[in-house]
PDB file of C-alpha atoms in Angstrom:
ATOM      1  CA  GLN Z   1       0.286   0.448  -0.324  1.00  0.00           C
ATOM      2  CA  LYS Z   2       0.636   3.121  -1.461  1.00  0.00           C
ATOM      3  CA  GLU Z   3       1.660   6.061   2.208  1.00  0.00           C
ATOM      4  CA  VAL Z   4      -0.422   8.790  -0.126  1.00  0.00           C
ATOM      5  CA  GLU Z   5      -2.981   7.950  -2.775  1.00  0.00           C
ATOM      6  CA  GLN Z   6      -4.756  10.296  -5.080  1.00  0.00           C
ATOM      7  CA  ASN Z   7      -7.072   9.374  -7.977  1.00  0.00           C
ATOM      8  CA  SER Z   8      -4.606  10.316 -11.343  1.00  0.00           C
ATOM      9  CA  GLY Z   9      -7.445  11.695 -12.743  1.00  0.00           C
ATOM     10  CA  PRO Z  10      -8.162  13.508 -14.749  1.00  0.00           C
ATOM     11  CA  LEU Z  11     -11.054  15.095 -13.415  1.00  0.00           C
ATOM     12  CA  SER Z  12     -13.075  17.463 -15.489  1.00  0.00           C
ATOM     13  CA  VAL Z  13     -15.326  19.703 -14.636  1.00  0.00           C
ATOM     14  CA  PRO Z  14     -17.879  22.413 -15.671  1.00  0.00           C
ATOM     15  CA  GLU Z  15     -16.826  26.226 -14.507  1.00  0.00           C
ATOM     16  CA  GLY Z  16     -18.825  27.335 -11.511  1.00  0.00           C
ATOM     17  CA  ALA Z  17     -18.983  23.754 -10.954  1.00  0.00           C
ATOM     18  CA  ILE Z  18     -17.780  21.855  -8.340  1.00  0.00           C
ATOM     19  CA  ALA Z  19     -14.751  19.823  -8.096  1.00  0.00           C
ATOM     20  CA  SER Z  20     -13.751  17.378  -5.365  1.00  0.00           C
ATOM     21  CA  LEU Z  21     -10.286  15.938  -5.148  1.00  0.00           C
ATOM     22  CA  ASN Z  22     -10.264  12.971  -2.280  1.00  0.00           C
ATOM     23  CA  CYS Z  23      -7.229  11.359  -0.327  1.00  0.00           C
ATOM     24  CA  THR Z  24      -6.587   8.826   1.402  1.00  0.00           C
ATOM     25  CA  TYR Z  25      -3.071   7.819   3.599  1.00  0.00           C
ATOM     26  CA  SER Z  26      -1.981   4.923   5.165  1.00  0.00           C
ATOM     27  CA  ASP Z  27       0.022   6.019   8.935  1.00  0.00           C
ATOM     28  CA  ARG Z  28      -2.539   6.110  11.142  1.00  0.00           C
ATOM     29  CA  GLY Z  29      -0.798   8.821  13.235  1.00  0.00           C
ATOM     30  CA  SER Z  30      -0.421  11.539  10.620  1.00  0.00           C
ATOM     31  CA  GLN Z  31      -1.271  14.616  12.239  1.00  0.00           C
ATOM     32  CA  SER Z  32      -0.631  16.974  10.072  1.00  0.00           C
ATOM     33  CA  PHE Z  33      -2.248  17.110   6.133  1.00  0.00           C
ATOM     34  CA  PHE Z  34      -1.480  19.277   2.634  1.00  0.00           C
ATOM     35  CA  TRP Z  35      -3.096  20.429  -0.135  1.00  0.00           C
ATOM     36  CA  TYR Z  36      -0.355  21.906  -2.810  1.00  0.00           C
ATOM     37  CA  ARG Z  37      -1.669  22.938  -6.740  1.00  0.00           C
ATOM     38  CA  GLN Z  38       1.224  22.239  -9.118  1.00  0.00           C
ATOM     39  CA  TYR Z  39       1.028  23.779 -12.420  1.00  0.00           C
ATOM     40  CA  SER Z  40       2.747  22.617 -15.033  1.00  0.00           C
ATOM     41  CA  GLY Z  41       6.900  22.666 -15.147  1.00  0.00           C
ATOM     42  CA  LYS Z  42       6.165  24.595 -11.501  1.00  0.00           C
ATOM     43  CA  SER Z  43       7.480  23.657  -8.471  1.00  0.00           C
ATOM     44  CA  PRO Z  44       3.821  22.488  -5.915  1.00  0.00           C
ATOM     45  CA  GLU Z  45       2.510  26.145  -3.892  1.00  0.00           C
ATOM     46  CA  LEU Z  46       0.301  25.406  -1.319  1.00  0.00           C
ATOM     47  CA  ILE Z  47      -3.363  25.947  -0.816  1.00  0.00           C
ATOM     48  CA  MET Z  48      -4.471  24.738   1.744  1.00  0.00           C
ATOM     49  CA  PHE Z  49      -3.986  22.563   5.071  1.00  0.00           C
ATOM     50  CA  ILE Z  50      -6.180  20.750   7.791  1.00  0.00           C
ATOM     51  CA  TYR Z  51      -4.785  18.798  11.201  1.00  0.00           C
ATOM     52  CA  SER Z  52      -8.225  18.162  13.033  1.00  0.00           C
ATOM     53  CA  ASN Z  53     -11.262  16.041  11.849  1.00  0.00           C
ATOM     54  CA  GLY Z  54     -13.898  18.353  10.088  1.00  0.00           C
ATOM     55  CA  ASP Z  55     -13.942  20.503   7.814  1.00  0.00           C
ATOM     56  CA  LYS Z  56     -11.417  24.265   7.019  1.00  0.00           C
ATOM     57  CA  GLU Z  57     -12.781  26.587   5.024  1.00  0.00           C
ATOM     58  CA  ASP Z  58     -10.508  29.212   3.149  1.00  0.00           C
ATOM     59  CA  GLY Z  59     -12.242  31.560   0.413  1.00  0.00           C
ATOM     60  CA  ARG Z  60     -13.487  28.658  -2.496  1.00  0.00           C
ATOM     61  CA  PHE Z  61     -11.550  26.744  -0.717  1.00  0.00           C
ATOM     62  CA  THR Z  62     -12.300  23.599   1.831  1.00  0.00           C
ATOM     63  CA  ALA Z  63     -10.614  20.970   3.235  1.00  0.00           C
ATOM     64  CA  GLN Z  64     -11.871  17.789   4.896  1.00  0.00           C
ATOM     65  CA  LEU Z  65      -9.570  15.827   7.237  1.00  0.00           C
ATOM     66  CA  ASN Z  66     -11.673  11.956   8.931  1.00  0.00           C
ATOM     67  CA  LYS Z  67      -8.470  10.668  10.681  1.00  0.00           C
ATOM     68  CA  ALA Z  68     -11.008   7.600  11.440  1.00  0.00           C
ATOM     69  CA  SER Z  69     -11.297   6.045   7.672  1.00  0.00           C
ATOM     70  CA  GLN Z  70      -7.514   7.956   6.918  1.00  0.00           C
ATOM     71  CA  TYR Z  71      -8.486  10.055   4.795  1.00  0.00           C
ATOM     72  CA  VAL Z  72      -8.841  13.839   3.774  1.00  0.00           C
ATOM     73  CA  SER Z  73     -10.712  15.336   0.670  1.00  0.00           C
ATOM     74  CA  LEU Z  74     -10.582  18.935  -0.653  1.00  0.00           C
ATOM     75  CA  LEU Z  75     -13.095  21.039  -2.152  1.00  0.00           C
ATOM     76  CA  ILE Z  76     -13.054  24.127  -5.121  1.00  0.00           C
ATOM     77  CA  ARG Z  77     -16.356  25.832  -4.656  1.00  0.00           C
ATOM     78  CA  ASP Z  78     -17.201  27.942  -8.123  1.00  0.00           C
ATOM     79  CA  SER Z  79     -14.342  25.975 -10.296  1.00  0.00           C
ATOM     80  CA  GLN Z  80     -12.459  28.514 -12.985  1.00  0.00           C
ATOM     81  CA  PRO Z  81     -10.414  27.417 -15.513  1.00  0.00           C
ATOM     82  CA  SER Z  82      -7.152  29.189 -13.403  1.00  0.00           C
ATOM     83  CA  ASP Z  83      -8.326  26.456 -11.299  1.00  0.00           C
ATOM     84  CA  SER Z  84      -7.000  23.680 -14.347  1.00  0.00           C
ATOM     85  CA  ALA Z  85      -3.558  21.970 -12.272  1.00  0.00           C
ATOM     86  CA  THR Z  86      -2.195  19.033 -10.497  1.00  0.00           C
ATOM     87  CA  TYR Z  87      -3.482  19.009  -6.632  1.00  0.00           C
ATOM     88  CA  LEU Z  88      -1.021  17.022  -4.659  1.00  0.00           C
ATOM     89  CA  CYS Z  89      -1.614  15.901  -0.991  1.00  0.00           C
ATOM     90  CA  ALA Z  90       1.291  15.595   1.126  1.00  0.00           C
ATOM     91  CA  VAL Z  91       0.751  13.951   4.585  1.00  0.00           C
ATOM     92  CA  ASN Z  92       3.461  14.607   7.262  1.00  0.00           C
ATOM     93  CA  ILE Z  93       3.899  10.671   7.679  1.00  0.00           C
ATOM     94  CA  TYR Z  94       6.376   9.011  11.124  1.00  0.00           C
ATOM     95  CA  GLY Z  95       6.167  12.267  12.239  1.00  0.00           C
ATOM     96  CA  ASN Z  96       8.511  14.210   9.674  1.00  0.00           C
ATOM     97  CA  LYS Z  97       8.924  12.941   6.961  1.00  0.00           C
ATOM     98  CA  LEU Z  98       6.421  14.890   3.888  1.00  0.00           C
ATOM     99  CA  VAL Z  99       5.172  12.451   1.544  1.00  0.00           C
ATOM    100  CA  PHE Z 100       3.044  13.577  -1.777  1.00  0.00           C
ATOM    101  CA  GLY Z 101       0.826  11.296  -3.364  1.00  0.00           C
ATOM    102  CA  ALA Z 102       0.857  10.671  -7.002  1.00  0.00           C
ATOM    103  CA  GLY Z 103      -1.685  13.808  -7.619  1.00  0.00           C
ATOM    104  CA  THR Z 104      -4.957  14.299  -9.066  1.00  0.00           C
ATOM    105  CA  ILE Z 105      -5.398  16.160 -12.906  1.00  0.00           C
ATOM    106  CA  LEU Z 106      -7.643  19.080 -12.387  1.00  0.00           C
ATOM    107  CA  ARG Z 107      -9.817  20.864 -15.636  1.00  0.00           C
ATOM    108  CA  VAL Z 108     -11.898  22.989 -15.947  1.00  0.00           C
ATOM    109  CA  LYS Z 109     -13.770  23.298 -18.872  1.00  0.00           C
ATOM    110  CA  SER Z 110     -15.846  26.578 -19.507  1.00  0.00           C
TER     111      SER Z 110
ATOM    112  CA  GLY V   1       6.567  35.715   4.061  1.00  0.00           C
ATOM    113  CA  ALA V   2       8.072  32.048   3.262  1.00  0.00           C
ATOM    114  CA  VAL V   3       9.959  32.457   0.686  1.00  0.00           C
ATOM    115  CA  VAL V   4      12.039  29.629  -0.399  1.00  0.00           C
ATOM    116  CA  SER V   5      15.093  30.117  -3.222  1.00  0.00           C
ATOM    117  CA  GLN V   6      16.100  27.041  -5.425  1.00  0.00           C
ATOM    118  CA  HIS V   7      18.919  27.531  -7.500  1.00  0.00           C
ATOM    119  CA  PRO V   8      19.731  27.506 -10.483  1.00  0.00           C
ATOM    120  CA  SER V   9      16.781  27.364 -12.417  1.00  0.00           C
ATOM    121  CA  TRP V  10      17.961  25.083 -14.630  1.00  0.00           C
ATOM    122  CA  VAL V  11      20.991  23.274 -15.765  1.00  0.00           C
ATOM    123  CA  ILE V  12      23.082  21.589 -18.261  1.00  0.00           C
ATOM    124  CA  CYS V  13      26.039  19.369 -17.586  1.00  0.00           C
ATOM    125  CA  LYS V  14      27.843  17.099 -19.364  1.00  0.00           C
ATOM    126  CA  SER V  15      27.441  12.902 -17.754  1.00  0.00           C
ATOM    127  CA  GLY V  16      30.514  12.781 -15.306  1.00  0.00           C
ATOM    128  CA  THR V  17      30.740  16.422 -13.673  1.00  0.00           C
ATOM    129  CA  SER V  18      29.053  16.966 -10.596  1.00  0.00           C
ATOM    130  CA  VAL V  19      26.268  19.732 -10.034  1.00  0.00           C
ATOM    131  CA  LYS V  20      25.064  21.318  -7.070  1.00  0.00           C
ATOM    132  CA  ILE V  21      22.052  22.992  -6.556  1.00  0.00           C
ATOM    133  CA  GLU V  22      20.882  25.472  -3.855  1.00  0.00           C
ATOM    134  CA  CYS V  23      17.993  26.151  -1.628  1.00  0.00           C
ATOM    135  CA  ARG V  24      17.312  29.054   0.928  1.00  0.00           C
ATOM    136  CA  SER V  25      14.706  30.014   2.832  1.00  0.00           C
ATOM    137  CA  LEU V  26      14.869  33.833   2.749  1.00  0.00           C
ATOM    138  CA  ASP V  27      12.709  35.459   6.068  1.00  0.00           C
ATOM    139  CA  PHE V  28      12.575  31.893   8.013  1.00  0.00           C
ATOM    140  CA  GLN V  29      14.908  29.790   9.198  1.00  0.00           C
ATOM    141  CA  ALA V  30      14.026  25.892   7.353  1.00  0.00           C
ATOM    142  CA  THR V  31      14.633  23.834  10.547  1.00  0.00           C
ATOM    143  CA  THR V  32      13.418  21.100   7.749  1.00  0.00           C
ATOM    144  CA  MET V  33      14.170  21.301   3.845  1.00  0.00           C
ATOM    145  CA  PHE V  34      12.824  17.914   1.916  1.00  0.00           C
ATOM    146  CA  TRP V  35      15.278  17.148  -1.162  1.00  0.00           C
ATOM    147  CA  TYR V  36      12.708  15.821  -4.279  1.00  0.00           C
ATOM    148  CA  ARG V  37      13.332  14.694  -7.903  1.00  0.00           C
ATOM    149  CA  GLN V  38      10.273  14.398  -9.926  1.00  0.00           C
ATOM    150  CA  PHE V  39       9.978  12.974 -13.245  1.00  0.00           C
ATOM    151  CA  PRO V  40       7.848  13.829 -16.707  1.00  0.00           C
ATOM    152  CA  LYS V  41       4.130  13.589 -15.111  1.00  0.00           C
ATOM    153  CA  GLN V  42       5.121  11.597 -11.985  1.00  0.00           C
ATOM    154  CA  SER V  43       4.811  13.045  -8.445  1.00  0.00           C
ATOM    155  CA  LEU V  44       7.520  14.225  -6.296  1.00  0.00           C
ATOM    156  CA  MET V  45       9.614  11.645  -4.738  1.00  0.00           C
ATOM    157  CA  LEU V  46      10.770  11.954  -1.860  1.00  0.00           C
ATOM    158  CA  MET V  47      14.973  12.197  -1.786  1.00  0.00           C
ATOM    159  CA  ALA V  48      15.748  13.162   1.523  1.00  0.00           C
ATOM    160  CA  THR V  49      14.629  14.548   4.940  1.00  0.00           C
ATOM    161  CA  SER V  50      17.198  16.886   6.256  1.00  0.00           C
ATOM    162  CA  ASN V  51      17.697  18.699   9.771  1.00  0.00           C
ATOM    163  CA  GLU V  52      19.874  21.441  10.718  1.00  0.00           C
ATOM    164  CA  GLY V  53      23.553  20.291  11.478  1.00  0.00           C
ATOM    165  CA  SER V  54      22.448  16.352  11.017  1.00  0.00           C
ATOM    166  CA  LYS V  55      22.730  14.401   7.956  1.00  0.00           C
ATOM    167  CA  ALA V  56      20.231  13.702   6.162  1.00  0.00           C
ATOM    168  CA  THR V  57      18.334  10.821   5.719  1.00  0.00           C
ATOM    169  CA  TYR V  58      17.769   9.239   2.639  1.00  0.00           C
ATOM    170  CA  GLU V  59      14.896   7.307   1.123  1.00  0.00           C
ATOM    171  CA  GLN V  60      15.876   3.584   0.487  1.00  0.00           C
ATOM    172  CA  GLY V  61      16.998   3.713  -2.598  1.00  0.00           C
ATOM    173  CA  VAL V  62      18.362   6.689  -2.978  1.00  0.00           C
ATOM    174  CA  GLU V  63      22.008   6.435  -3.577  1.00  0.00           C
ATOM    175  CA  LYS V  64      23.696   8.730  -0.201  1.00  0.00           C
ATOM    176  CA  ASP V  65      26.483   8.810  -2.010  1.00  0.00           C
ATOM    177  CA  LYS V  66      25.454  10.088  -5.383  1.00  0.00           C
ATOM    178  CA  PHE V  67      22.975  12.391  -3.785  1.00  0.00           C
ATOM    179  CA  LEU V  68      24.889  14.612  -1.286  1.00  0.00           C
ATOM    180  CA  ILE V  69      23.136  16.609   0.854  1.00  0.00           C
ATOM    181  CA  ASN V  70      24.372  19.369   3.556  1.00  0.00           C
ATOM    182  CA  HIS V  71      22.840  21.665   6.217  1.00  0.00           C
ATOM    183  CA  ALA V  72      25.001  23.283   7.899  1.00  0.00           C
ATOM    184  CA  SER V  73      22.745  26.824   7.812  1.00  0.00           C
ATOM    185  CA  LEU V  74      19.024  27.471   8.676  1.00  0.00           C
ATOM    186  CA  THR V  75      18.677  29.280   5.474  1.00  0.00           C
ATOM    187  CA  LEU V  76      20.937  27.115   3.160  1.00  0.00           C
ATOM    188  CA  SER V  77      20.825  23.457   2.418  1.00  0.00           C
ATOM    189  CA  THR V  78      22.472  21.634  -0.503  1.00  0.00           C
ATOM    190  CA  LEU V  79      22.004  19.279  -3.205  1.00  0.00           C
ATOM    191  CA  THR V  80      24.943  17.867  -5.303  1.00  0.00           C
ATOM    192  CA  VAL V  81      23.697  15.202  -7.644  1.00  0.00           C
ATOM    193  CA  THR V  82      27.809  13.646  -8.117  1.00  0.00           C
ATOM    194  CA  SER V  83      29.069  12.240 -11.263  1.00  0.00           C
ATOM    195  CA  ALA V  84      25.427  12.808 -12.869  1.00  0.00           C
ATOM    196  CA  HIS V  85      24.384  10.621 -15.809  1.00  0.00           C
ATOM    197  CA  PRO V  86      21.619  10.914 -18.602  1.00  0.00           C
ATOM    198  CA  GLU V  87      19.384   9.222 -16.175  1.00  0.00           C
ATOM    199  CA  ASP V  88      19.602  11.914 -13.525  1.00  0.00           C
ATOM    200  CA  SER V  89      18.119  14.620 -15.307  1.00  0.00           C
ATOM    201  CA  SER V  90      14.856  15.276 -14.319  1.00  0.00           C
ATOM    202  CA  PHE V  91      13.301  18.597 -12.292  1.00  0.00           C
ATOM    203  CA  TYR V  92      14.683  18.703  -8.050  1.00  0.00           C
ATOM    204  CA  ILE V  93      12.783  20.601  -6.159  1.00  0.00           C
ATOM    205  CA  CYS V  94      13.528  20.878  -2.462  1.00  0.00           C
ATOM    206  CA  SER V  95      11.259  22.619   0.079  1.00  0.00           C
ATOM    207  CA  ALA V  96      12.104  23.972   3.821  1.00  0.00           C
ATOM    208  CA  ARG V  97       9.906  24.085   7.254  1.00  0.00           C
ATOM    209  CA  ASP V  98      10.522  25.576  10.389  1.00  0.00           C
ATOM    210  CA  ASN V  99       9.288  23.686  13.078  1.00  0.00           C
ATOM    211  CA  ASN V 100       9.632  26.045  15.438  1.00  0.00           C
ATOM    212  CA  ARG V 101       6.355  27.825  13.846  1.00  0.00           C
ATOM    213  CA  GLY V 102       4.133  24.839  12.241  1.00  0.00           C
ATOM    214  CA  THR V 103       3.963  21.896   9.733  1.00  0.00           C
ATOM    215  CA  GLU V 104       3.771  23.783   6.577  1.00  0.00           C
ATOM    216  CA  ALA V 105       6.881  23.264   4.577  1.00  0.00           C
ATOM    217  CA  PHE V 106       7.117  25.944   1.344  1.00  0.00           C
ATOM    218  CA  PHE V 107       8.627  24.624  -2.181  1.00  0.00           C
ATOM    219  CA  GLY V 108      11.403  26.727  -4.176  1.00  0.00           C
ATOM    220  CA  GLN V 109      11.528  26.975  -7.699  1.00  0.00           C
ATOM    221  CA  GLY V 110      13.047  24.260  -9.099  1.00  0.00           C
ATOM    222  CA  THR V 111      16.024  22.846 -10.497  1.00  0.00           C
ATOM    223  CA  ARG V 112      15.601  21.078 -14.428  1.00  0.00           C
ATOM    224  CA  LEU V 113      18.739  19.431 -14.620  1.00  0.00           C
ATOM    225  CA  THR V 114      19.764  18.147 -18.004  1.00  0.00           C
ATOM    226  CA  VAL V 115      22.836  15.766 -18.543  1.00  0.00           C
ATOM    227  CA  VAL V 116      23.623  15.057 -22.097  1.00  0.00           C
TER     228      VAL V 116
END
């Protein structure tokens, strides 16, 4: 089992819709979870982080964490074409290592 | 805040030579730095984790004698690819974190290495 798993996609949504991205992780002791966005040829940029179970909202983005089920998700409301990118889920594994999932390609069609 | 500067942004070198990549945290103390490698259309693969003043911890399958990591100060870490070969051509990205301020890690711009 991979340490962090994501569906590679691509996930296609129409402009204005809600995009839902999911991630599961293997280390039950993980405490910190992150979503990064990466455009082609660029390095990742941090969108959100979440530490506690439940939802965390920041503008059009909502991160959801369920530690019992070991999954974390990212919702993007009112999706825009500029949101088209690869979204990377990252988890602090075993206390210190920051490990990434394979990423989900999101395509927002206008 | 939280700016990480990585240099160079791209480099072309001959097979058999060594290349050094620098990663600097400009406005915070990087108590931990991560080095990743990313091949086209693949995810970031963690190569090693380094804490300031300590030896780096390498991931399984990463040759520590080939990928030399130095984290001698709280603002600078370097990755040296020794005796580079074409299969080492990749996008190398550093990430830095201040453990005293949280667990968020911020990325440098990345270095595209091409070995010919």
